[in-house]
Amino acid sequence: MIESKGHALVTLVAPPPIPRAAGSLPFLGHAVQLLRDNLGFIAALRTTYGPLVEITLQPGTRTLVVQDPGLVRTMLTDLGPGLDKGRFFEKMGQLLGDSVVTAAGQTHVRRRRQLQPAFARERIAGYVDTMRGEAEAAVDGWAPGAVLDVREAMVGLSLDMLAKTVFAGSLDDTAFRRLRADLSVVMNGVGARVMLPDWVERLPLPANRRFTAARDAVRATVEGAVTRLQASGHDTGDMLSLLLRTTDEETGRPLSEHEISSEILTLAVAGTETTASVLSWVLYELARHPEAESRVLAELGDVLGDRPVTFGDLGRLPYLGRVLDETLRLHHTGWLVTRRTVTETRLGPWTLPAGTELAYCQHALHRDPLLFPDPLAFDPDRWLDDSRPRPSGAFLPFGAGKHKCIGDRFALTELLTAVATIVRRVRLELPAGRTVRPVAAATVRPRTLLMTVRPRTGAPPRRGA
């Protein structure tokens, strides 16, 4: 196309057409490929197609997978305030309601401001002793020589840390175990519903009935805890108590029971599913790489001596920080994060109509060999300063822009505290030659991770022991 600009002629180059991924079926789209191997399917898109590729999740709706890190960054930051959350968050909304994670626009901004005090530095610092105590108690329960299901053990630990920092006694142990079982059903269901067309949800299938029953049970458990704490008027010093004191900045009214329950459920999902998976992968990689484990232990010994880890120590553990960054790169828990255009939107050279679904995969992005040399190698030292800075948007452990994870500092504190506590007490052995495959539902987690518990010789004593 040629356009006149005064006396000059300017040639406008049309953007290249956006390719469509092969294999879409009538009424099902790409559901068959995704259900068979969603991580493999999404990863293959990066090696087969360009910066954008179209897939079908919901027939009649265009879904574009954004694969270029610069375009991902643009989508999340520059365009972020004007985009809706999209399909993944709609499905999460079936559990969470209108929480800070699922809300968009001004509702999201308002919720984020309301929740910000819960994640203030001084409040997070106050949780470290509790987090460490729960990690120590978990290790106490692991019998030497026993084969440990590490993923389930980390779910239990994450749940215990959540119980003390978010609920602080507002739920009893039985209710928490029931909550965990129901959450597992719901999160698996959310993962399936992202991949399947909407019409499948309306079928009278056993899986749909289980999902509905578990979702209703989860909300009933959390709403019951909120109601009891409201009635008691007792401030337990946890996040739930803080939310009960929070008011709406526009009306001055307290948050409703439904609003509080939605935010607490968001913390419960992030605090079990994601935290447990990352902890499992850290322990897995340290077991596979004894030299990295030795460096972690040496650093902990130099910084801590024989005393337990504190909040002030966490910033003085750079190698452990790189181990965590490398785990978040190689084993990111996010496999499909979505946004949706509300109006006609320009992304790079493409103009996208309103209602276009956009998606990106942190798991695949972080394993791209063009962005990270030898991407499947676990190499914490790749994060040392070098002469080849990575493009902006190549590493997004907590997202970016206005919708970046509000709990990122809480999560990092929890992860660093737990790892620093566990590895000094026990060594977890992986059978020789054993590799563990990831599986993705709502999040990416280890399929099966069994390791043998060995006491660490010369381990520092527990506080109070």
Short mmCIF file of C-alpha atoms in Angstrom, two decimals:
data_model
loop_
_atom_site.label_atom_id
_atom_site.label_comp_id
_atom_site.label_asym_id
_atom_site.label_seq_id
_atom_site.Cartn_x
_atom_site.Cartn_y
_atom_site.Cartn_z
CA MET A 1 0.00 0.00 0.00
CA ILE A 2 1.27 3.51 -0.85
CA GLU A 3 0.07 6.56 1.07
CA SER A 4 0.83 10.23 0.35
CA LYS A 5 2.35 12.30 3.18
CA GLY A 6 2.61 15.81 1.80
CA HIS A 7 4.93 15.50 -1.20
CA ALA A 8 6.44 12.21 -0.03
CA LEU A 9 5.17 8.75 -0.77
CA VAL A 10 5.29 6.33 2.17
CA THR A 11 5.04 2.61 1.64
CA LEU A 12 3.01 0.90 4.37
CA VAL A 13 3.97 -2.73 4.77
CA ALA A 14 1.11 -4.96 5.81
CA PRO A 15 1.88 -7.16 8.81
CA PRO A 16 2.47 -10.82 8.01
CA PRO A 17 -0.57 -13.06 8.35
CA ILE A 18 -0.94 -14.79 11.70
CA PRO A 19 -0.56 -18.55 11.17
CA ARG A 20 -3.04 -21.03 12.54
CA ALA A 21 -1.82 -24.12 14.38
CA ALA A 22 -2.58 -27.36 12.59
CA GLY A 23 -4.93 -30.00 13.92
CA SER A 24 -8.01 -28.05 14.99
CA LEU A 25 -11.21 -30.13 14.93
CA PRO A 26 -14.83 -29.03 14.50
CA PHE A 27 -16.57 -28.33 17.85
CA LEU A 28 -13.39 -29.29 19.78
CA GLY A 29 -10.73 -26.95 18.42
CA HIS A 30 -7.30 -28.00 19.71
CA ALA A 31 -8.70 -29.72 22.82
CA VAL A 32 -7.49 -33.18 21.76
CA GLN A 33 -3.85 -32.08 21.44
CA LEU A 34 -4.03 -30.09 24.67
CA LEU A 35 -5.59 -32.93 26.67
CA ARG A 36 -3.04 -35.38 25.31
CA ASP A 37 0.03 -33.22 26.07
CA ASN A 38 -0.68 -29.56 26.71
CA LEU A 39 2.92 -28.65 27.62
CA GLY A 40 4.32 -30.41 24.54
CA PHE A 41 1.72 -28.83 22.27
CA ILE A 42 2.38 -25.29 23.52
CA ALA A 43 6.16 -25.79 23.43
CA ALA A 44 5.98 -27.02 19.83
CA LEU A 45 4.24 -23.81 18.80
CA ARG A 46 7.40 -21.86 19.68
CA THR A 47 9.56 -23.93 17.34
CA THR A 48 7.03 -24.15 14.51
CA TYR A 49 5.43 -20.73 14.25
CA GLY A 50 6.30 -17.05 14.64
CA PRO A 51 5.65 -14.40 17.27
CA LEU A 52 1.88 -14.99 17.13
CA VAL A 53 0.00 -18.19 16.38
CA GLU A 54 -3.72 -18.86 16.47
CA ILE A 55 -5.22 -21.81 18.33
CA THR A 56 -8.83 -22.69 19.12
CA LEU A 57 -9.95 -23.20 22.70
CA GLN A 58 -13.55 -22.07 22.32
CA PRO A 59 -15.02 -22.51 18.80
CA GLY A 60 -15.99 -19.15 17.39
CA THR A 61 -13.42 -17.27 19.49
CA ARG A 62 -9.99 -16.39 18.19
CA THR A 63 -7.13 -17.22 20.60
CA LEU A 64 -3.64 -15.96 19.81
CA VAL A 65 -0.63 -17.39 21.63
CA VAL A 66 1.93 -14.58 22.04
CA GLN A 67 5.43 -16.06 21.76
CA ASP A 68 7.76 -13.10 21.31
CA PRO A 69 9.02 -11.84 24.72
CA GLY A 70 8.80 -8.21 23.61
CA LEU A 71 5.16 -8.64 22.60
CA VAL A 72 4.45 -10.49 25.85
CA ARG A 73 5.91 -7.57 27.80
CA THR A 74 3.86 -5.10 25.73
CA MET A 75 0.70 -7.10 26.34
CA LEU A 76 1.25 -7.23 30.10
CA THR A 77 2.52 -3.70 30.69
CA ASP A 78 1.58 -1.18 27.98
CA LEU A 79 -1.73 -2.81 27.07
CA GLY A 80 -2.41 -4.41 30.45
CA PRO A 81 -4.74 -1.76 31.94
CA GLY A 82 -7.04 -1.91 28.92
CA LEU A 83 -7.33 -5.70 28.65
CA ASP A 84 -9.76 -8.06 30.31
CA LYS A 85 -8.34 -11.11 32.11
CA GLY A 86 -9.52 -13.67 29.56
CA ARG A 87 -10.40 -17.35 29.54
CA PHE A 88 -8.10 -18.80 32.21
CA PHE A 89 -9.22 -16.27 34.78
CA GLU A 90 -12.88 -16.70 33.84
CA LYS A 91 -12.52 -20.39 34.68
CA MET A 92 -10.68 -19.55 37.91
CA GLY A 93 -13.51 -17.16 38.68
CA GLN A 94 -15.84 -20.15 38.98
CA LEU A 95 -13.99 -20.85 42.23
CA LEU A 96 -12.55 -17.50 43.29
CA GLY A 97 -15.38 -15.18 42.33
CA ASP A 98 -14.41 -11.56 41.69
CA SER A 99 -11.04 -11.53 43.47
CA VAL A 100 -7.88 -9.51 42.86
CA VAL A 101 -6.67 -12.30 40.54
CA THR A 102 -9.79 -12.51 38.39
CA ALA A 103 -10.92 -8.87 38.42
CA ALA A 104 -9.97 -6.39 35.70
CA GLY A 105 -10.05 -2.63 35.23
CA GLN A 106 -10.92 -0.38 38.16
CA THR A 107 -12.25 -3.29 40.20
CA HIS A 108 -8.78 -4.86 40.09
CA VAL A 109 -7.11 -1.56 41.00
CA ARG A 110 -9.42 -1.09 43.99
CA ARG A 111 -8.95 -4.66 45.22
CA ARG A 112 -5.18 -4.40 44.88
CA ARG A 113 -5.08 -1.26 47.02
CA GLN A 114 -7.24 -2.94 49.65
CA LEU A 115 -4.97 -5.98 49.83
CA GLN A 116 -1.61 -4.17 49.67
CA PRO A 117 -1.27 -3.78 53.47
CA ALA A 118 -1.45 -7.57 53.86
CA PHE A 119 1.77 -7.86 51.84
CA ALA A 120 3.71 -4.99 53.42
CA ARG A 121 7.34 -5.77 54.21
CA GLU A 122 6.92 -5.58 57.97
CA ARG A 123 3.93 -7.92 57.93
CA ILE A 124 5.77 -10.48 55.79
CA ALA A 125 8.80 -10.22 58.09
CA GLY A 126 6.57 -11.14 60.99
CA TYR A 127 5.57 -14.40 59.31
CA VAL A 128 9.09 -15.85 58.89
CA ASP A 129 9.30 -17.41 62.37
CA THR A 130 5.94 -19.09 61.75
CA MET A 131 6.97 -20.34 58.30
CA ARG A 132 10.26 -21.72 59.66
CA GLY A 133 8.50 -23.40 62.56
CA GLU A 134 6.11 -25.19 60.23
CA ALA A 135 9.01 -26.33 58.02
CA GLU A 136 10.84 -27.70 61.08
CA ALA A 137 7.71 -29.51 62.26
CA ALA A 138 7.25 -31.05 58.82
CA VAL A 139 10.82 -32.39 58.77
CA ASP A 140 10.32 -33.81 62.27
CA GLY A 141 7.58 -35.99 60.82
CA TRP A 142 9.77 -37.54 58.11
CA ALA A 143 11.20 -40.85 59.29
CA PRO A 144 14.86 -41.45 58.35
CA GLY A 145 15.08 -43.93 55.49
CA ALA A 146 11.44 -43.48 54.55
CA VAL A 147 10.38 -42.89 50.96
CA LEU A 148 8.67 -39.52 50.87
CA ASP A 149 6.09 -38.36 48.35
CA VAL A 150 7.71 -34.95 48.10
CA ARG A 151 4.88 -33.24 46.22
CA GLU A 152 2.33 -34.34 48.84
CA ALA A 153 4.70 -33.43 51.66
CA MET A 154 5.16 -29.94 50.20
CA VAL A 155 1.40 -29.55 49.81
CA GLY A 156 1.06 -30.44 53.49
CA LEU A 157 3.78 -27.97 54.46
CA SER A 158 2.29 -25.22 52.30
CA LEU A 159 -1.10 -25.88 53.83
CA ASP A 160 0.31 -25.69 57.36
CA MET A 161 2.11 -22.41 56.61
CA LEU A 162 -1.11 -21.09 55.09
CA ALA A 163 -3.08 -22.16 58.17
CA LYS A 164 -0.86 -20.13 60.48
CA THR A 165 -0.29 -17.00 58.35
CA VAL A 166 -3.66 -16.60 56.62
CA PHE A 167 -6.16 -18.30 58.92
CA ALA A 168 -4.24 -18.43 62.26
CA GLY A 169 -6.56 -20.91 63.92
CA SER A 170 -9.76 -19.86 62.13
CA LEU A 171 -10.06 -23.40 60.70
CA ASP A 172 -9.38 -26.65 62.51
CA ASP A 173 -7.13 -29.36 61.09
CA THR A 174 -9.99 -31.50 59.79
CA ALA A 175 -11.47 -28.58 57.88
CA PHE A 176 -8.09 -27.79 56.37
CA ARG A 177 -7.53 -31.33 55.12
CA ARG A 178 -11.00 -31.34 53.60
CA LEU A 179 -10.28 -27.97 52.00
CA ARG A 180 -7.09 -29.36 50.45
CA ALA A 181 -8.88 -32.39 48.97
CA ASP A 182 -11.64 -30.24 47.51
CA LEU A 183 -9.16 -27.70 46.14
CA SER A 184 -7.33 -30.48 44.29
CA VAL A 185 -10.53 -31.50 42.52
CA VAL A 186 -11.37 -27.91 41.61
CA MET A 187 -7.90 -27.03 40.32
CA ASN A 188 -7.79 -30.12 38.11
CA GLY A 189 -11.22 -29.16 36.83
CA VAL A 190 -10.16 -25.59 36.09
CA GLY A 191 -7.22 -26.89 34.04
CA ALA A 192 -9.53 -29.12 31.99
CA ARG A 193 -12.08 -26.34 31.48
CA VAL A 194 -9.46 -24.02 30.04
CA MET A 195 -8.66 -26.61 27.35
CA LEU A 196 -12.20 -27.80 26.58
CA PRO A 197 -14.97 -25.89 24.80
CA ASP A 198 -17.54 -24.29 27.10
CA TRP A 199 -20.32 -26.63 26.01
CA VAL A 200 -18.56 -29.57 27.71
CA GLU A 201 -19.15 -27.93 31.12
CA ARG A 202 -22.92 -28.16 30.61
CA LEU A 203 -22.95 -31.91 30.04
CA PRO A 204 -24.20 -34.11 32.93
CA LEU A 205 -20.80 -35.76 33.35
CA PRO A 206 -19.44 -37.19 36.64
CA ALA A 207 -16.41 -34.88 36.35
CA ASN A 208 -18.68 -31.83 36.13
CA ARG A 209 -20.69 -32.97 39.15
CA ARG A 210 -17.48 -33.54 41.15
CA PHE A 211 -16.21 -30.10 40.17
CA THR A 212 -19.42 -28.37 41.23
CA ALA A 213 -19.62 -30.24 44.53
CA ALA A 214 -15.96 -29.55 45.38
CA ARG A 215 -16.22 -25.88 44.39
CA ASP A 216 -19.30 -25.39 46.56
CA ALA A 217 -17.62 -27.21 49.46
CA VAL A 218 -14.50 -25.03 49.22
CA ARG A 219 -16.48 -21.82 49.29
CA ALA A 220 -18.66 -23.10 52.15
CA THR A 221 -15.58 -23.98 54.22
CA VAL A 222 -13.97 -20.58 53.73
CA GLU A 223 -17.20 -18.60 54.15
CA GLY A 224 -17.87 -20.51 57.37
CA ALA A 225 -14.48 -19.46 58.74
CA VAL A 226 -15.15 -15.84 57.79
CA THR A 227 -18.57 -15.90 59.44
CA ARG A 228 -17.23 -17.39 62.68
CA LEU A 229 -14.39 -14.90 62.91
CA GLN A 230 -16.75 -11.99 62.21
CA ALA A 231 -19.10 -13.19 64.93
CA SER A 232 -16.30 -13.61 67.46
CA GLY A 233 -14.85 -10.14 66.91
CA HIS A 234 -11.45 -11.61 67.74
CA ASP A 235 -8.37 -10.33 65.89
CA THR A 236 -6.04 -13.30 65.40
CA GLY A 237 -3.35 -11.23 63.67
CA ASP A 238 -3.61 -13.13 60.38
CA MET A 239 -4.53 -12.02 56.87
CA LEU A 240 -8.15 -13.00 57.41
CA SER A 241 -8.40 -10.63 60.39
CA LEU A 242 -6.80 -7.87 58.33
CA LEU A 243 -9.36 -8.31 55.55
CA LEU A 244 -12.18 -8.14 58.08
CA ARG A 245 -10.91 -4.68 59.06
CA THR A 246 -10.51 -3.50 55.45
CA THR A 247 -13.01 -1.01 54.04
CA ASP A 248 -14.03 -0.18 50.48
CA GLU A 249 -12.20 3.01 49.49
CA GLU A 250 -15.25 4.32 47.56
CA THR A 251 -18.05 3.58 50.05
CA GLY A 252 -16.17 3.28 53.33
CA ARG A 253 -18.02 0.06 54.04
CA PRO A 254 -16.34 -3.16 55.18
CA LEU A 255 -15.75 -5.81 52.54
CA SER A 256 -18.63 -8.23 52.17
CA GLU A 257 -18.35 -11.83 53.33
CA HIS A 258 -18.30 -12.91 49.69
CA GLU A 259 -15.48 -10.48 48.83
CA ILE A 260 -13.38 -11.59 51.79
CA SER A 261 -13.94 -15.25 50.96
CA SER A 262 -12.86 -14.67 47.35
CA GLU A 263 -9.58 -13.09 48.42
CA ILE A 264 -8.89 -15.77 51.03
CA LEU A 265 -9.54 -18.47 48.42
CA THR A 266 -7.06 -16.76 46.11
CA LEU A 267 -4.42 -16.94 48.85
CA ALA A 268 -5.32 -20.58 49.51
CA VAL A 269 -4.88 -21.56 45.86
CA ALA A 270 -1.61 -19.68 45.41
CA GLY A 271 -0.35 -20.79 48.82
CA THR A 272 -0.81 -24.50 48.17
CA GLU A 273 -0.74 -25.30 44.45
CA THR A 274 2.03 -22.96 43.38
CA THR A 275 4.20 -22.95 46.50
CA ALA A 276 4.13 -26.74 46.83
CA SER A 277 5.13 -27.24 43.20
CA VAL A 278 8.06 -24.82 43.33
CA LEU A 279 9.34 -26.29 46.61
CA SER A 280 9.13 -29.78 45.11
CA TRP A 281 11.10 -28.76 42.03
CA VAL A 282 13.80 -27.02 44.14
CA LEU A 283 14.35 -30.16 46.22
CA TYR A 284 14.34 -32.29 43.08
CA GLU A 285 17.00 -30.21 41.35
CA LEU A 286 19.22 -30.02 44.45
CA ALA A 287 19.06 -33.81 44.71
CA ARG A 288 20.07 -34.12 41.04
CA HIS A 289 22.88 -31.58 41.40
CA PRO A 290 24.91 -32.29 44.56
CA GLU A 291 27.40 -29.53 43.71
CA ALA A 292 24.58 -26.97 43.82
CA GLU A 293 23.32 -28.48 47.08
CA SER A 294 26.82 -28.22 48.58
CA ARG A 295 27.03 -24.55 47.61
CA VAL A 296 23.63 -23.85 49.18
CA LEU A 297 24.71 -25.56 52.41
CA ALA A 298 28.04 -23.70 52.46
CA GLU A 299 26.28 -20.37 52.00
CA LEU A 300 23.77 -21.16 54.74
CA GLY A 301 26.61 -22.17 57.05
CA ASP A 302 28.56 -18.98 56.35
CA VAL A 303 25.55 -16.70 56.88
CA LEU A 304 23.67 -18.50 59.64
CA GLY A 305 26.21 -20.57 61.53
CA ASP A 306 24.15 -22.79 63.84
CA ARG A 307 21.17 -20.47 64.22
CA PRO A 308 17.87 -20.68 62.32
CA VAL A 309 17.12 -18.49 59.34
CA THR A 310 15.44 -15.12 59.93
CA PHE A 311 13.86 -12.54 57.65
CA GLY A 312 17.01 -10.42 57.77
CA ASP A 313 19.06 -13.31 56.40
CA LEU A 314 17.07 -13.84 53.21
CA GLY A 315 18.72 -11.00 51.31
CA ARG A 316 22.16 -12.33 52.25
CA LEU A 317 21.73 -15.66 50.44
CA PRO A 318 22.50 -14.81 46.79
CA TYR A 319 23.27 -18.35 45.65
CA LEU A 320 20.07 -19.74 47.15
CA GLY A 321 18.27 -16.87 45.42
CA ARG A 322 19.77 -17.94 42.09
CA VAL A 323 18.74 -21.54 42.74
CA LEU A 324 15.19 -20.31 43.24
CA ASP A 325 15.30 -18.13 40.10
CA GLU A 326 16.60 -21.05 38.06
CA THR A 327 13.84 -23.29 39.40
CA LEU A 328 11.21 -20.67 38.54
CA ARG A 329 12.70 -20.51 35.05
CA LEU A 330 13.01 -24.23 34.35
CA HIS A 331 9.88 -25.34 36.19
CA HIS A 332 7.48 -22.42 36.04
CA THR A 333 4.00 -23.33 37.24
CA GLY A 334 2.16 -21.22 34.63
CA TRP A 335 1.37 -22.90 31.31
CA LEU A 336 -1.38 -20.68 29.91
CA VAL A 337 -2.03 -17.15 31.13
CA THR A 338 -4.68 -15.18 29.27
CA ARG A 339 -5.90 -11.69 28.48
CA ARG A 340 -8.73 -10.48 26.22
CA THR A 341 -9.04 -7.34 24.10
CA VAL A 342 -11.97 -5.11 25.06
CA THR A 343 -11.62 -2.73 22.12
CA GLU A 344 -9.69 -2.84 18.85
CA THR A 345 -6.07 -3.19 20.00
CA ARG A 346 -2.70 -2.87 18.31
CA LEU A 347 -0.06 -5.42 19.32
CA GLY A 348 3.18 -4.94 17.40
CA PRO A 349 2.24 -4.54 13.71
CA TRP A 350 -1.08 -6.36 14.13
CA THR A 351 -4.46 -4.75 14.81
CA LEU A 352 -6.68 -7.12 16.78
CA PRO A 353 -10.46 -6.80 17.03
CA ALA A 354 -12.29 -6.61 20.34
CA GLY A 355 -12.94 -10.00 21.90
CA THR A 356 -9.62 -11.53 20.79
CA GLU A 357 -8.16 -13.92 23.37
CA LEU A 358 -4.44 -13.53 24.01
CA ALA A 359 -2.37 -16.15 25.84
CA TYR A 360 1.25 -16.79 26.75
CA CYS A 361 3.06 -19.70 28.36
CA GLN A 362 5.71 -18.92 30.96
CA HIS A 363 6.81 -22.56 31.04
CA ALA A 364 7.60 -22.57 27.30
CA LEU A 365 8.95 -19.00 27.24
CA HIS A 366 11.49 -19.80 29.97
CA ARG A 367 12.71 -22.86 28.06
CA ASP A 368 13.25 -21.15 24.71
CA PRO A 369 16.84 -21.84 23.52
CA LEU A 370 16.95 -18.47 21.77
CA LEU A 371 16.45 -16.79 25.14
CA PHE A 372 18.28 -19.18 27.46
CA PRO A 373 21.25 -21.19 26.12
CA ASP A 374 21.02 -24.88 27.00
CA PRO A 375 17.55 -24.21 28.41
CA LEU A 376 16.92 -27.65 29.93
CA ALA A 377 20.09 -27.49 32.04
CA PHE A 378 19.74 -26.47 35.68
CA ASP A 379 22.35 -23.74 36.01
CA PRO A 380 21.89 -21.20 38.83
CA ASP A 381 24.98 -19.32 37.69
CA ARG A 382 23.29 -18.31 34.45
CA TRP A 383 21.81 -15.50 36.57
CA LEU A 384 25.19 -13.94 37.27
CA ASP A 385 25.79 -10.72 35.37
CA ASP A 386 27.13 -11.39 31.89
CA SER A 387 27.65 -9.55 28.64
CA ARG A 388 24.47 -10.88 27.04
CA PRO A 389 21.45 -9.28 28.71
CA ARG A 390 18.22 -11.12 28.00
CA PRO A 391 15.37 -9.33 26.26
CA SER A 392 12.76 -7.70 28.44
CA GLY A 393 9.92 -10.16 28.93
CA ALA A 394 12.07 -13.29 28.71
CA PHE A 395 11.79 -14.09 32.43
CA LEU A 396 8.41 -13.49 34.07
CA PRO A 397 8.24 -15.55 37.28
CA PHE A 398 5.39 -13.44 38.69
CA GLY A 399 4.04 -11.81 35.55
CA ALA A 400 4.45 -8.10 34.85
CA GLY A 401 2.55 -4.83 34.75
CA LYS A 402 -0.48 -3.81 36.81
CA HIS A 403 -1.56 -7.44 37.18
CA LYS A 404 1.79 -8.72 38.44
CA CYS A 405 1.29 -11.16 41.32
CA ILE A 406 0.56 -9.13 44.44
CA GLY A 407 1.97 -11.87 46.66
CA ASP A 408 5.40 -12.17 45.01
CA ARG A 409 7.37 -11.03 48.09
CA PHE A 410 5.31 -13.27 50.38
CA ALA A 411 5.92 -16.24 48.07
CA LEU A 412 9.67 -15.65 47.79
CA THR A 413 9.94 -15.28 51.57
CA GLU A 414 8.02 -18.52 52.09
CA LEU A 415 10.10 -20.43 49.53
CA LEU A 416 13.49 -19.20 50.76
CA THR A 417 12.60 -19.83 54.40
CA ALA A 418 11.33 -23.35 53.73
CA VAL A 419 14.29 -24.41 51.58
CA ALA A 420 16.85 -22.91 53.97
CA THR A 421 15.24 -24.85 56.81
CA ILE A 422 14.69 -28.21 55.08
CA VAL A 423 18.07 -28.70 53.38
CA ARG A 424 20.03 -28.16 56.60
CA ARG A 425 18.00 -30.84 58.38
CA VAL A 426 17.73 -33.62 55.78
CA ARG A 427 19.13 -34.78 52.48
CA LEU A 428 16.50 -36.05 50.04
CA GLU A 429 17.82 -38.78 47.72
CA LEU A 430 16.47 -39.43 44.27
CA PRO A 431 16.86 -42.96 42.80
CA ALA A 432 19.79 -43.08 40.37
CA GLY A 433 18.84 -42.04 36.86
CA ARG A 434 15.32 -41.03 37.85
CA THR A 435 13.81 -38.05 36.06
CA VAL A 436 10.43 -36.58 36.86
CA ARG A 437 8.02 -35.35 34.23
CA PRO A 438 5.87 -32.26 34.70
CA VAL A 439 2.10 -32.43 34.37
CA ALA A 440 -0.09 -29.37 33.84
CA ALA A 441 -3.65 -28.88 35.03
CA ALA A 442 -4.38 -25.37 36.29
CA THR A 443 -0.67 -25.20 37.16
CA VAL A 444 2.45 -27.22 36.28
CA ARG A 445 3.58 -29.68 38.96
CA PRO A 446 5.69 -32.85 39.24
CA ARG A 447 3.83 -35.96 38.14
CA THR A 448 5.30 -38.25 40.85
CA LEU A 449 8.27 -37.32 43.02
CA LEU A 450 9.42 -40.01 45.48
CA MET A 451 12.63 -39.42 47.43
CA THR A 452 14.35 -41.11 50.38
CA VAL A 453 14.86 -39.13 53.59
CA ARG A 454 18.42 -39.09 54.98
CA PRO A 455 19.30 -37.12 58.13
CA ARG A 456 21.87 -34.42 57.54
CA THR A 457 24.97 -35.06 59.64
CA GLY A 458 25.91 -32.06 61.72
CA ALA A 459 22.54 -30.42 61.18
CA PRO A 460 21.94 -27.30 63.32
CA PRO A 461 19.57 -27.83 66.26
CA ARG A 462 15.96 -26.73 66.07
CA ARG A 463 15.08 -23.55 67.90
CA GLY A 464 13.80 -24.66 71.27
CA ALA A 465 15.20 -28.16 70.85
#
